[in-house]
Amino acid sequence: MSQDPAKTIHTLLEEKRSFPPPPEFTAQANASDPGIYDLAERDFEAWWAGWAEKLDWDRKWDRVLEWDPPRAKWFLGGRLNASVQCLDRHVAAGRGDRVAFHFEGEPGDTRTLTYADMLAGVCRVANGLKALGIGKGDRVTLYMPMVPELAMTVLACARIGAIFSVVFAGFSAVSLRDRIQDQGARLVVTADGCWRRGKVLDLKAVVDEALRGCDTVEKVLVWRRGEGVTTAGPGGPKDVEWSELVDPQPAECPPESMDAEDVLFILYTSGTTGKPKGIYHTHGGYLTGTYATSNLVFDLKPDRDVFWCTADIGWITGHSYIVFGPMANGVTQVMYEGAPNHPAPDRFWELVEKYRVSVFYTAPTAIRAFMKWGDEHPARHDLSSLRLLGTVGEPINPEAWVWYHERIGGGRCPIVDTWWQTETGMIMITPLPGITATVPGSATRPFPGVQARLFDDRGREVEGAGGGYLVLTRPWPAMLRGIWGDEARYEATYWSRFDGAYFPGDGAKRDAEGNYWILGRVDDVMNVSGHRLSTMEIESALVDHHAVAEAAVIGVHHELKGQAPVGFVILRSGFEPTPELNEEIRNHVAELIGGLARPEKVIFTPELPKTRSGKIMRRLLRDVAEGKALGDTTTLADPGVLAGLKAEYETKEG
Ligand code: WT7
């Protein structure tokens, strides 16, 4: 299909529903033989061991897998270091001059870092961390912008065996504090500031506020962004200047030999309760899984590709598909600090053209925004370097898929719609671009060696075409090993719903061709712009405001974000439902959690729809918010509540 601007995306969608891999793509693909699915299926342990063998181990494993449900250990007895896979072995093989990152700051400042530069930088940071007394097993919290120093610090922690935990720099001081305390971090690494949509974000001020009450933290290492960032920066008694500590360090640092099952990092994600879960991953299995999937799903050719994953390293996508997977493969990447529409809506396409990006990975929420901003922005740039596109984070609507395929991919690039989670660590359901016929809106099939099933309500398997709860019925190397400090919650959250199977929290259907269509979360978790938010967490933040007596939160459909939080709030007596108070309450949520969680709307209501036993009926609130016919209301204690709410909601609509 050629790029024909006269054709609307809708007619294109009508014309074609299945996109076989282009023969030219298959001819050069890392995976082109459909037989690899059977191969992996026949002996999945041998399949994964084959990938592990492509890494450099200090000591080879004795056993591939020990599966004592729900606990898995991979590559038992094996020893390696994750930073060595990402750096030393490329440099040792004579590829130190290859560019690791083309960095572009939002104001337009640029830096080029080769693999040798990254190795030297990582060693300096590692030596700096050691000088601060940080060693194996210590926790280090990173609250940093999207700059090469973030990737360096991640790899430096891995190098000395310290457990790192990156907190996305959009989270509030309160969220940051909770995470620092939960993991008992000894060190926080941050920056004085960074650029976002032409404004400076003062990260250091957030850290300073978060640190009140964090007694475990001994030092704060502060990197300076430069380029006009003039926040106060370091100055406190715990603060250490990066330029004073790190820059003078020697550029060599022997890597710690880590057990395959030693913890590599902790990353927090929202669950169904108010408290985020500290998901932890280990060295050997995580690296094997991200290495293999980067290689086959993104078809990486380190000698020619320029890969750009637009995620922030603060999320799992950035951990797995900026730092570990692509760097273990030794590919060149683009890293961009800022917003996609700064200074203009074509910033991404300008960067694709400038750096000749060949493989591009982004989220449906971004694609929908690009569609809205207009076709003229990508059309103005030469995007002919692109050969493969990817998407992640939420179900992609077929219109956005086809737009992406036509307007960005010029009709020639396969699209990999990759389903996975913080917990899975690696891509789990996805096309292989040289093999799989893709279907707009479907993540297609499990990666080789991965086993997915659909279960019904009672845990019976749904065979063939049908719908149900998506489950994973076989361990995989990059799977989470647990929840930091709460092992009972690990079992309860993921392994108790269905016997012996991992339950990710998503519903899915499978078509007659065996393609999976992810339908979204079936728990009290919403997906806002590809990020997970818990309704409970937002409810707790709402009731934390002094004017709020009771609150219920739901995720409603949102054109750009996929879903957006909407709060229904009962005010305490004595408070008037003014627009100012409404704004203040919404800001309160942003202050407690982060901007991402700010409710799209807050509706003041004298009552909430509840069952006779007092349970809030969120399903009905959703019907109200989405303007749908109300579902079954017979179990409501007071059916009159809803009519009032509906009227209130509709006045807010205008
Ligand atoms: C949840 C995981 C994996 C990195 C980004 C989010 C949803 C993710 C897809 C996709 C449909 C998807 C699921 C999943 N999700 N990718 N390709 N199609 N839904 O990581 O914050 O751990 O969220 O995102 O609901 O459970 P996360």
XYZ file of C-alpha atoms and ligand atoms in Angstrom:
681
model
C 0.000 0.000 0.000
C 1.528 3.304 -0.984
C 1.240 6.573 0.790
C -1.798 8.166 -0.733
C -2.846 11.234 1.203
C -6.136 11.344 -0.644
C -7.192 8.113 0.961
C -8.512 8.442 4.431
C -7.204 6.170 7.115
C -10.688 4.789 7.357
C -10.806 3.569 3.747
C -7.337 2.101 4.096
C -8.541 0.203 7.114
C -11.545 -1.091 5.192
C -9.333 -2.265 2.341
C -6.818 -4.256 4.261
C -6.959 -6.033 7.580
C -3.910 -8.247 7.496
C -0.379 -7.135 6.660
C 1.977 -9.973 5.767
C 5.655 -9.218 6.369
C 7.165 -7.535 3.293
C 9.392 -10.083 1.484
C 12.326 -7.624 1.502
C 12.013 -7.415 5.267
C 11.861 -11.170 5.734
C 14.887 -11.635 3.489
C 17.089 -9.743 5.945
C 15.285 -10.482 9.218
C 16.977 -11.936 12.296
C 14.023 -14.304 12.501
C 12.521 -15.404 9.196
C 11.773 -19.069 9.754
C 8.366 -19.727 11.351
C 9.909 -22.975 12.586
C 11.479 -21.130 15.527
C 8.114 -21.204 17.302
C 8.099 -25.007 17.221
C 11.746 -25.146 18.070
C 11.204 -23.028 21.196
C 8.079 -25.005 22.041
C 9.810 -28.386 21.885
C 12.250 -27.398 24.636
C 11.743 -23.924 26.001
C 14.577 -24.265 28.517
C 16.996 -25.085 25.724
C 15.621 -22.138 23.725
C 16.325 -19.686 26.517
C 19.662 -21.299 27.327
C 20.597 -20.718 23.677
C 20.024 -16.993 24.182
C 21.851 -16.944 27.496
C 24.845 -18.508 25.749
C 25.132 -15.420 23.579
C 26.019 -13.397 26.699
C 29.434 -13.399 28.380
C 29.279 -15.353 31.641
C 32.018 -15.354 34.283
C 30.762 -18.778 35.234
C 28.287 -20.857 33.299
C 25.069 -21.958 35.006
C 24.595 -25.442 36.410
C 20.873 -25.558 35.771
C 18.696 -23.558 33.391
C 15.524 -23.426 35.459
C 14.226 -24.285 38.885
C 10.463 -23.921 38.866
C 8.839 -24.150 42.256
C 5.581 -22.316 41.530
C 5.245 -19.434 41.910
C 9.003 -19.039 42.343
C 11.345 -19.394 39.414
C 15.125 -19.250 39.334
C 16.951 -19.088 36.037
C 20.537 -19.996 35.151
C 21.310 -21.250 38.632
C 24.919 -21.003 39.652
C 25.730 -18.761 36.684
C 27.662 -15.532 37.254
C 27.851 -12.445 35.088
C 27.607 -8.671 35.199
C 24.918 -6.807 33.300
C 27.088 -3.754 32.567
C 29.720 -5.981 30.954
C 27.129 -7.300 28.498
C 26.106 -3.762 27.600
C 29.593 -2.221 27.386
C 32.852 -4.105 27.915
C 32.192 -6.880 25.466
C 31.455 -4.454 22.630
C 34.568 -2.444 23.406
C 36.662 -5.627 23.734
C 35.412 -6.735 20.321
C 36.763 -3.540 18.781
C 33.453 -1.724 18.578
C 34.235 0.961 21.135
C 33.921 3.663 18.481
C 30.339 2.806 17.664
C 27.890 5.447 18.824
C 25.858 4.266 21.787
C 23.743 7.414 22.087
C 22.973 10.398 19.947
C 21.663 12.620 22.723
C 19.508 15.609 21.960
C 18.462 17.975 24.713
C 15.164 19.793 24.447
C 16.849 23.183 23.869
C 18.758 21.579 20.979
C 22.120 20.852 22.636
C 23.590 17.584 21.405
C 26.158 15.034 22.524
C 27.476 11.903 20.888
C 28.611 9.094 23.176
C 30.323 5.997 21.849
C 30.308 2.647 23.607
C 33.856 3.410 24.804
C 32.653 6.774 26.187
C 29.788 5.057 27.953
C 32.097 2.443 29.460
C 34.469 5.127 30.736
C 31.536 7.155 32.093
C 29.982 4.143 33.790
C 33.290 3.256 35.439
C 33.711 6.801 36.735
C 30.223 6.793 38.219
C 30.816 3.309 39.662
C 34.036 4.487 41.310
C 32.234 7.555 42.604
C 29.502 5.403 44.118
C 32.142 3.228 45.759
C 33.837 6.331 47.154
C 30.521 7.126 48.825
C 30.582 3.687 50.412
C 27.957 2.156 48.132
C 28.453 -1.523 47.400
C 26.756 -4.755 46.497
C 23.154 -5.021 47.629
C 22.825 -1.340 48.652
C 19.810 0.470 47.213
C 20.256 3.603 45.134
C 17.291 5.716 44.044
C 17.586 7.591 40.751
C 15.450 10.664 40.118
C 16.888 11.962 36.896
C 16.015 13.446 33.531
C 16.415 11.639 30.208
C 20.127 12.213 29.786
C 23.011 9.795 29.160
C 24.034 10.138 32.818
C 20.841 8.333 33.794
C 21.767 5.302 31.673
C 25.324 5.570 33.023
C 24.192 5.593 36.637
C 21.905 2.605 36.035
C 24.800 0.660 34.533
C 27.223 1.870 37.216
C 24.943 0.446 39.913
C 24.740 -2.813 37.978
C 28.526 -2.812 37.704
C 29.108 -2.704 41.457
C 26.072 -4.833 42.302
C 24.081 -2.014 43.910
C 20.320 -2.339 43.439
C 19.019 0.665 41.541
C 15.508 1.992 41.487
C 14.595 4.659 38.967
C 11.668 6.881 39.881
C 10.166 8.680 36.888
C 10.952 12.376 37.269
C 7.260 13.285 36.897
C 6.424 11.703 40.248
C 5.809 13.962 43.222
C 7.997 14.379 46.286
C 5.537 12.272 48.280
C 5.705 9.400 45.773
C 9.476 9.667 45.659
C 9.691 9.606 49.453
C 7.460 6.507 49.667
C 9.713 4.688 47.226
C 12.958 5.754 48.923
C 11.594 4.600 52.258
C 10.183 1.343 50.935
C 13.535 0.276 49.555
C 15.681 1.830 52.298
C 17.933 3.660 49.844
C 21.334 4.891 51.058
C 21.913 7.200 48.109
C 19.783 9.334 45.808
C 21.147 10.408 42.439
C 19.461 13.387 40.819
C 20.026 16.452 38.663
C 19.615 20.134 39.408
C 16.975 20.300 36.706
C 15.918 19.453 33.188
C 13.893 20.835 30.302
C 10.267 20.068 29.577
C 8.240 22.100 27.073
C 10.582 25.026 27.339
C 10.443 25.146 31.134
C 12.958 24.026 33.710
C 11.823 21.338 36.117
C 13.607 21.710 39.434
C 14.266 18.065 40.267
C 16.579 18.851 43.151
C 13.833 20.750 44.971
C 11.582 17.695 44.702
C 14.343 15.490 46.105
C 14.979 17.913 48.972
C 11.337 17.799 49.893
C 11.172 14.009 49.540
C 14.163 13.552 51.817
C 12.441 15.019 54.831
C 11.900 11.910 56.928
C 14.149 9.567 54.939
C 16.815 8.665 57.501
C 18.392 5.904 55.441
C 19.648 8.336 52.795
C 23.244 9.377 53.510
C 24.119 11.305 50.367
C 22.555 12.985 47.350
C 24.638 12.984 44.197
C 23.695 15.899 41.933
C 24.490 16.106 38.241
C 24.171 19.527 36.650
C 22.202 19.807 33.465
C 23.822 23.056 32.291
C 22.274 24.678 29.192
C 20.645 27.481 31.098
C 19.345 25.405 33.993
C 19.888 27.642 36.987
C 18.113 26.089 39.931
C 19.711 26.172 43.354
C 21.148 22.685 42.812
C 23.402 21.201 45.486
C 23.918 23.029 48.749
C 22.535 20.806 51.468
C 24.724 18.902 53.965
C 24.159 15.582 52.175
C 24.738 16.949 48.674
C 27.672 15.882 46.544
C 28.533 17.561 43.245
C 28.862 15.133 40.345
C 31.639 17.237 38.819
C 33.660 17.012 42.019
C 33.056 13.358 42.809
C 32.568 11.547 39.501
C 34.561 13.470 36.904
C 37.996 12.964 38.542
C 37.496 9.188 39.007
C 39.529 6.677 36.996
C 37.816 5.349 33.877
C 38.271 1.721 34.847
C 36.318 -0.199 37.412
C 36.373 -3.972 37.653
C 32.818 -5.344 37.448
C 31.367 -7.265 40.359
C 30.656 -10.855 39.394
C 26.965 -11.252 40.162
C 24.947 -14.375 40.728
C 22.333 -14.794 37.986
C 19.645 -14.507 40.659
C 21.035 -11.430 42.450
C 18.640 -8.486 42.338
C 19.399 -6.000 39.560
C 16.715 -3.378 40.171
C 13.440 -2.480 41.823
C 10.790 -0.614 39.854
C 7.535 0.546 41.382
C 4.216 0.117 39.657
C 0.652 0.702 40.765
C -1.527 -2.114 41.951
C -5.103 -2.356 43.101
C -4.323 -1.019 46.577
C -3.067 2.417 47.553
C 0.534 1.249 47.898
C 2.709 0.797 44.794
C 4.507 -2.490 44.350
C 8.305 -2.642 44.185
C 8.762 -5.150 41.380
C 12.253 -6.624 41.371
C 14.224 -8.285 38.609
C 17.493 -10.222 38.603
C 20.697 -10.108 36.561
C 20.791 -13.302 34.495
C 17.223 -13.944 33.402
C 16.285 -10.316 32.848
C 19.289 -9.737 30.656
C 18.673 -12.896 28.659
C 15.023 -11.997 28.064
C 15.601 -8.379 27.093
C 18.561 -9.315 24.904
C 16.607 -11.973 22.993
C 13.457 -9.900 22.508
C 15.418 -6.802 21.424
C 17.168 -8.936 18.872
C 14.140 -10.657 17.378
C 11.282 -8.191 17.890
C 13.236 -5.089 16.843
C 15.347 -7.066 14.396
C 18.389 -5.106 15.536
C 21.407 -4.935 13.236
C 24.049 -3.248 15.410
C 26.219 -2.271 12.453
C 23.488 -0.293 10.707
C 20.453 0.357 12.830
C 19.644 3.492 14.727
C 17.075 2.569 17.336
C 14.852 5.069 19.075
C 12.607 4.061 21.929
C 10.798 7.225 23.014
C 9.985 5.991 26.528
C 11.535 7.464 29.646
C 14.048 5.283 31.495
C 11.839 5.853 34.541
C 9.443 3.227 33.152
C 10.101 -0.440 32.429
C 10.110 0.237 28.685
C 13.184 2.401 29.107
C 14.913 -0.102 31.402
C 14.401 -3.001 29.012
C 14.468 -1.295 25.611
C 16.828 1.639 26.065
C 19.342 0.430 28.596
C 19.639 -3.339 28.785
C 18.215 -4.980 25.657
C 19.522 -2.613 22.964
C 22.850 -1.989 24.702
C 23.431 -5.718 25.220
C 22.902 -5.934 21.450
C 25.386 -3.083 20.908
C 23.122 -0.930 18.756
C 23.211 2.854 18.246
C 20.343 4.762 19.821
C 18.742 8.168 19.967
C 17.931 9.671 23.349
C 15.793 12.792 23.575
C 15.207 14.812 26.726
C 11.998 16.666 26.134
C 8.462 16.878 24.833
C 7.433 15.637 21.366
C 5.857 18.957 20.467
C 8.583 21.317 21.568
C 9.327 23.686 19.976
C 6.961 22.375 17.279
C 4.815 19.283 16.658
C 7.383 17.851 14.247
C 10.245 17.527 16.749
C 10.216 13.709 16.647
C 10.211 13.589 12.848
C 12.977 16.146 12.705
C 15.036 13.814 14.938
C 14.172 10.725 12.889
C 15.410 12.543 9.792
C 18.483 14.025 11.474
C 19.765 10.769 12.984
C 18.442 8.463 10.251
C 16.440 6.434 12.769
C 15.632 2.984 11.384
C 13.671 1.334 14.195
C 11.221 3.468 16.145
C 9.275 2.392 19.258
C 6.578 4.556 20.832
C 3.144 4.438 22.498
C -0.393 4.644 21.090
C -1.120 7.771 23.123
C 1.726 9.533 21.290
C 0.521 8.241 17.926
C -2.973 9.590 18.584
C -1.489 12.962 19.493
C 0.535 13.001 16.249
C -2.627 12.204 14.291
C -4.374 15.086 15.929
C -1.512 17.522 15.334
C -1.786 16.819 11.604
C -0.239 14.862 8.748
C 1.757 17.871 7.568
C 4.299 17.482 10.398
C 5.660 14.044 9.463
C 5.116 14.840 5.765
C 7.624 17.681 6.021
C 10.458 15.278 6.871
C 12.379 12.532 5.159
C 11.409 9.422 7.090
C 12.817 6.990 4.541
C 15.405 5.659 7.010
C 12.631 3.945 8.997
C 12.262 0.220 8.417
C 10.398 -1.038 11.487
C 7.915 0.527 13.911
C 6.800 -0.576 17.340
C 4.103 0.284 19.850
C 3.564 -0.475 23.531
C 1.622 0.518 26.603
C -2.031 0.052 25.781
C -4.214 -1.420 23.091
C -3.712 0.509 19.855
C -6.892 1.435 18.034
C -6.809 0.204 14.410
C -7.138 3.779 13.053
C -3.988 4.828 14.883
C -2.220 1.653 13.726
C -3.019 2.340 10.068
C -2.084 6.008 10.399
C 1.258 4.984 11.908
C 1.783 2.452 9.130
C 1.003 4.940 6.358
C 2.052 8.354 7.539
C 5.153 7.340 9.504
C 6.095 4.002 7.995
C 5.320 5.059 4.427
C 3.341 1.837 4.046
C 6.557 -0.185 3.999
C 7.480 -0.770 7.663
C 6.089 -3.667 9.667
C 4.578 -2.673 13.025
C 5.261 -4.689 16.155
C 2.493 -4.195 18.733
C 4.191 -5.474 21.865
C 2.249 -6.551 24.954
C 4.115 -6.850 28.234
C 4.389 -5.333 31.710
C 6.734 -4.048 34.367
C 6.426 -7.497 35.892
C 7.188 -9.505 32.774
C 10.364 -7.444 32.210
C 10.372 -8.320 28.526
C 8.003 -8.348 25.574
C 5.645 -11.340 25.814
C 3.056 -11.109 23.031
C 4.206 -9.585 19.761
C 4.659 -10.124 16.074
C 8.099 -11.146 14.823
C 8.453 -8.645 12.000
C 9.935 -11.036 9.433
C 7.444 -13.806 10.132
C 4.113 -12.630 11.487
C 1.259 -11.243 9.413
C 0.165 -8.282 11.516
C -3.408 -7.193 12.138
C -4.163 -3.599 13.210
C -5.114 -3.680 16.895
C -3.763 -7.135 17.709
C -0.481 -7.921 19.490
C -0.724 -11.239 17.575
C 0.992 -14.154 19.325
C 3.270 -15.117 22.217
C 7.003 -14.686 21.684
C 8.712 -18.053 21.046
C 8.996 -19.994 24.298
C 6.243 -17.957 26.001
C 2.976 -19.683 26.761
C -0.240 -17.659 27.034
C -3.745 -18.977 27.604
C -7.236 -17.607 28.120
C -9.152 -18.687 31.204
C -12.790 -18.108 32.042
C -14.129 -16.877 35.385
C -13.780 -20.288 36.943
C -10.272 -20.954 35.706
C -11.243 -23.235 32.846
C -9.258 -22.830 29.694
C -10.972 -21.167 26.738
C -9.915 -23.075 23.637
C -9.776 -21.685 20.114
C -11.435 -18.388 19.309
C -12.954 -16.665 22.339
C -12.371 -14.273 25.180
C -11.289 -14.428 28.792
C -8.599 -13.597 31.283
C -5.129 -13.588 29.814
C -2.728 -15.827 31.764
C 0.857 -16.957 31.357
C 1.289 -20.626 32.087
C 5.024 -21.117 31.882
C 7.941 -19.276 33.534
C 10.103 -16.978 31.415
C 13.603 -15.719 32.206
C 12.810 -11.999 32.700
C 9.845 -12.596 34.988
C 9.695 -10.639 38.218
C 11.078 -12.537 41.161
C 8.925 -10.810 43.715
C 7.634 -7.629 45.340
C 10.264 -5.885 47.440
C 9.526 -6.419 51.106
C 6.153 -8.071 50.527
C 6.415 -11.634 49.358
C 2.879 -12.505 50.392
C 1.576 -9.822 48.071
C 3.513 -11.370 45.187
C 1.631 -14.623 45.558
C -1.713 -12.996 46.241
C -1.546 -10.533 43.359
C -0.302 -12.691 40.534
C -0.712 -16.332 41.436
C -3.868 -16.748 43.473
C -6.559 -15.880 40.921
C -5.819 -18.967 38.821
C -4.077 -22.077 40.045
C -0.482 -22.342 38.865
C -0.827 -19.531 36.323
C 0.457 -15.957 36.316
C -2.400 -13.462 36.038
C -1.279 -10.113 34.588
C -4.615 -8.341 35.155
C -5.611 -8.042 31.497
C -8.553 -9.383 29.582
C -8.044 -10.581 26.009
C -9.722 -12.289 23.114
C -8.272 -14.651 20.561
C -9.469 -14.794 16.967
C -9.763 -17.808 14.684
C -6.194 -17.263 13.417
C -4.856 -17.480 16.956
C -4.110 -13.752 17.257
C -4.488 -12.191 20.702
C -6.326 -8.897 21.123
C -5.606 -7.311 24.497
C -8.762 -5.705 25.856
C -7.254 -3.877 28.830
C -7.199 -4.180 32.586
C -9.896 -6.100 34.381
C -8.877 -4.860 37.843
C -9.049 -1.458 39.541
C -6.100 -0.222 37.568
C -6.387 2.272 34.746
C -4.051 2.950 31.889
C -3.416 6.657 31.393
C -1.196 7.462 28.405
C 0.291 3.990 28.640
C 1.006 4.315 32.361
C -0.567 2.371 35.107
C -2.522 4.167 37.817
C -4.455 2.689 40.670
C -7.968 3.962 41.370
C -7.354 3.315 45.061
C -4.213 5.423 45.101
C -6.061 8.375 43.570
C -8.995 7.891 45.924
C -6.620 7.995 48.887
C -5.089 11.192 47.514
C -8.557 12.757 47.144
C -9.674 11.940 50.673
C -6.352 13.274 51.925
C -7.651 16.748 51.039
C -9.233 18.390 54.082
C -12.457 19.243 52.240
C -13.132 15.727 50.989
C -15.279 13.327 52.957
C -15.500 10.476 50.484
C -14.298 9.779 46.963
C -14.592 7.266 44.159
C -12.369 7.202 41.103
C -12.838 5.584 37.734
C -10.928 5.563 34.471
C -13.000 6.902 31.593
C -12.293 6.681 27.909
C -10.120 9.576 26.688
C -9.428 10.377 23.055
C -5.693 10.936 23.473
C -4.733 9.352 26.777
C -6.673 6.127 26.285
C -8.094 6.506 29.752
C -8.239 9.396 32.176
C -9.072 9.464 35.888
C -12.363 11.041 36.939
C -13.173 11.544 40.613
C -16.581 11.653 42.283
C -16.289 13.535 45.534
C -18.512 14.091 48.537
C -17.468 17.256 50.357
C -17.341 17.575 54.115
C -20.065 19.735 55.574
C -19.180 23.396 55.553
C -17.422 23.274 52.170
C -18.992 24.839 49.112
C -18.596 23.107 45.744
C -16.806 25.981 43.982
C -14.686 25.757 40.810
C -11.699 26.963 42.871
C -12.060 24.118 45.342
C -12.481 21.707 42.463
C -9.192 22.864 40.963
C -7.479 22.748 44.333
C -8.560 19.156 44.915
C -7.360 18.066 41.486
C -4.013 19.747 42.127
C -3.795 18.026 45.465
C -3.797 14.661 43.685
C -1.023 15.844 41.369
C 0.997 17.019 44.359
C 0.613 13.721 46.166
C 1.185 11.357 43.250
C 2.344 13.261 40.175
C 0.880 15.190 37.265
C -0.116 12.013 35.472
C -2.666 11.225 38.183
C -4.409 14.629 38.171
C -8.089 13.848 37.607
C -9.473 15.019 34.308
C -12.586 16.026 36.196
C -13.844 16.048 39.733
C -17.586 15.832 40.145
C -19.038 16.996 43.454
C -21.916 14.852 44.533
C -23.974 14.611 47.707
C -23.906 10.807 47.490
C -22.252 7.897 45.738
C -24.075 4.927 44.248
C -23.612 2.057 46.680
C -24.890 -1.442 47.110
C -26.904 -2.202 50.217
C -23.720 -3.562 51.768
C -22.002 -0.211 51.172
C -19.769 -1.073 48.220
C -19.313 1.744 45.708
C -20.605 0.683 42.295
C -17.839 1.979 40.038
C -19.388 0.283 37.047
C -22.344 2.648 37.282
C -20.106 5.668 37.728
C -18.363 4.654 34.541
C -21.695 4.423 32.734
C -22.529 7.915 33.951
C -19.168 9.309 32.913
C -19.199 7.715 29.498
C -22.809 8.745 28.870
C -23.912 5.146 28.498
C -27.281 3.679 29.334
C -27.126 2.751 32.984
C -26.480 -0.932 33.663
C -28.310 -2.976 36.247
C -29.200 -0.710 39.167
C -31.355 -3.139 41.111
C -28.733 -3.741 43.779
C -28.396 -0.027 44.552
C -29.380 1.112 48.005
C -30.799 4.367 46.631
C -31.402 4.413 42.848
C -32.194 8.149 43.028
C -28.506 8.957 43.588
C -27.690 8.148 39.999
C -30.189 10.440 38.353
C -28.707 13.343 40.297
C -25.195 12.347 39.345
C -26.020 12.008 35.687
C -27.535 15.487 35.642
C -24.525 16.908 37.478
C -22.114 15.200 35.107
C -23.900 16.445 32.019
C -23.792 20.055 33.167
C -19.994 19.663 33.587
C -19.762 18.281 30.050
C -20.678 21.598 28.473
C -0.031 -2.885 31.186
C 1.351 -2.904 31.735
C 5.128 -2.696 29.067
C 5.556 -1.327 29.107
C 4.517 -0.281 29.223
C 3.493 -0.429 30.299
C -0.991 -2.577 29.077
C 1.057 -2.799 27.627
C 0.166 -3.278 25.697
C -0.187 -3.588 24.346
C -2.419 -3.650 25.015
C -0.864 -3.168 26.635
C -1.559 -3.827 29.717
C -0.491 -4.233 30.709
N -0.277 -2.852 27.834
N 1.331 -3.045 26.348
N 0.730 -3.704 23.387
N -1.495 -3.768 24.064
N -2.152 -3.347 26.299
O 3.957 -1.154 31.400
O 2.983 0.111 33.354
O 3.689 -2.292 33.570
O 1.640 -1.635 32.262
O -0.083 -2.043 30.034
O -2.739 -3.506 30.384
O -0.972 -5.015 31.766
P 3.099 -1.227 32.724
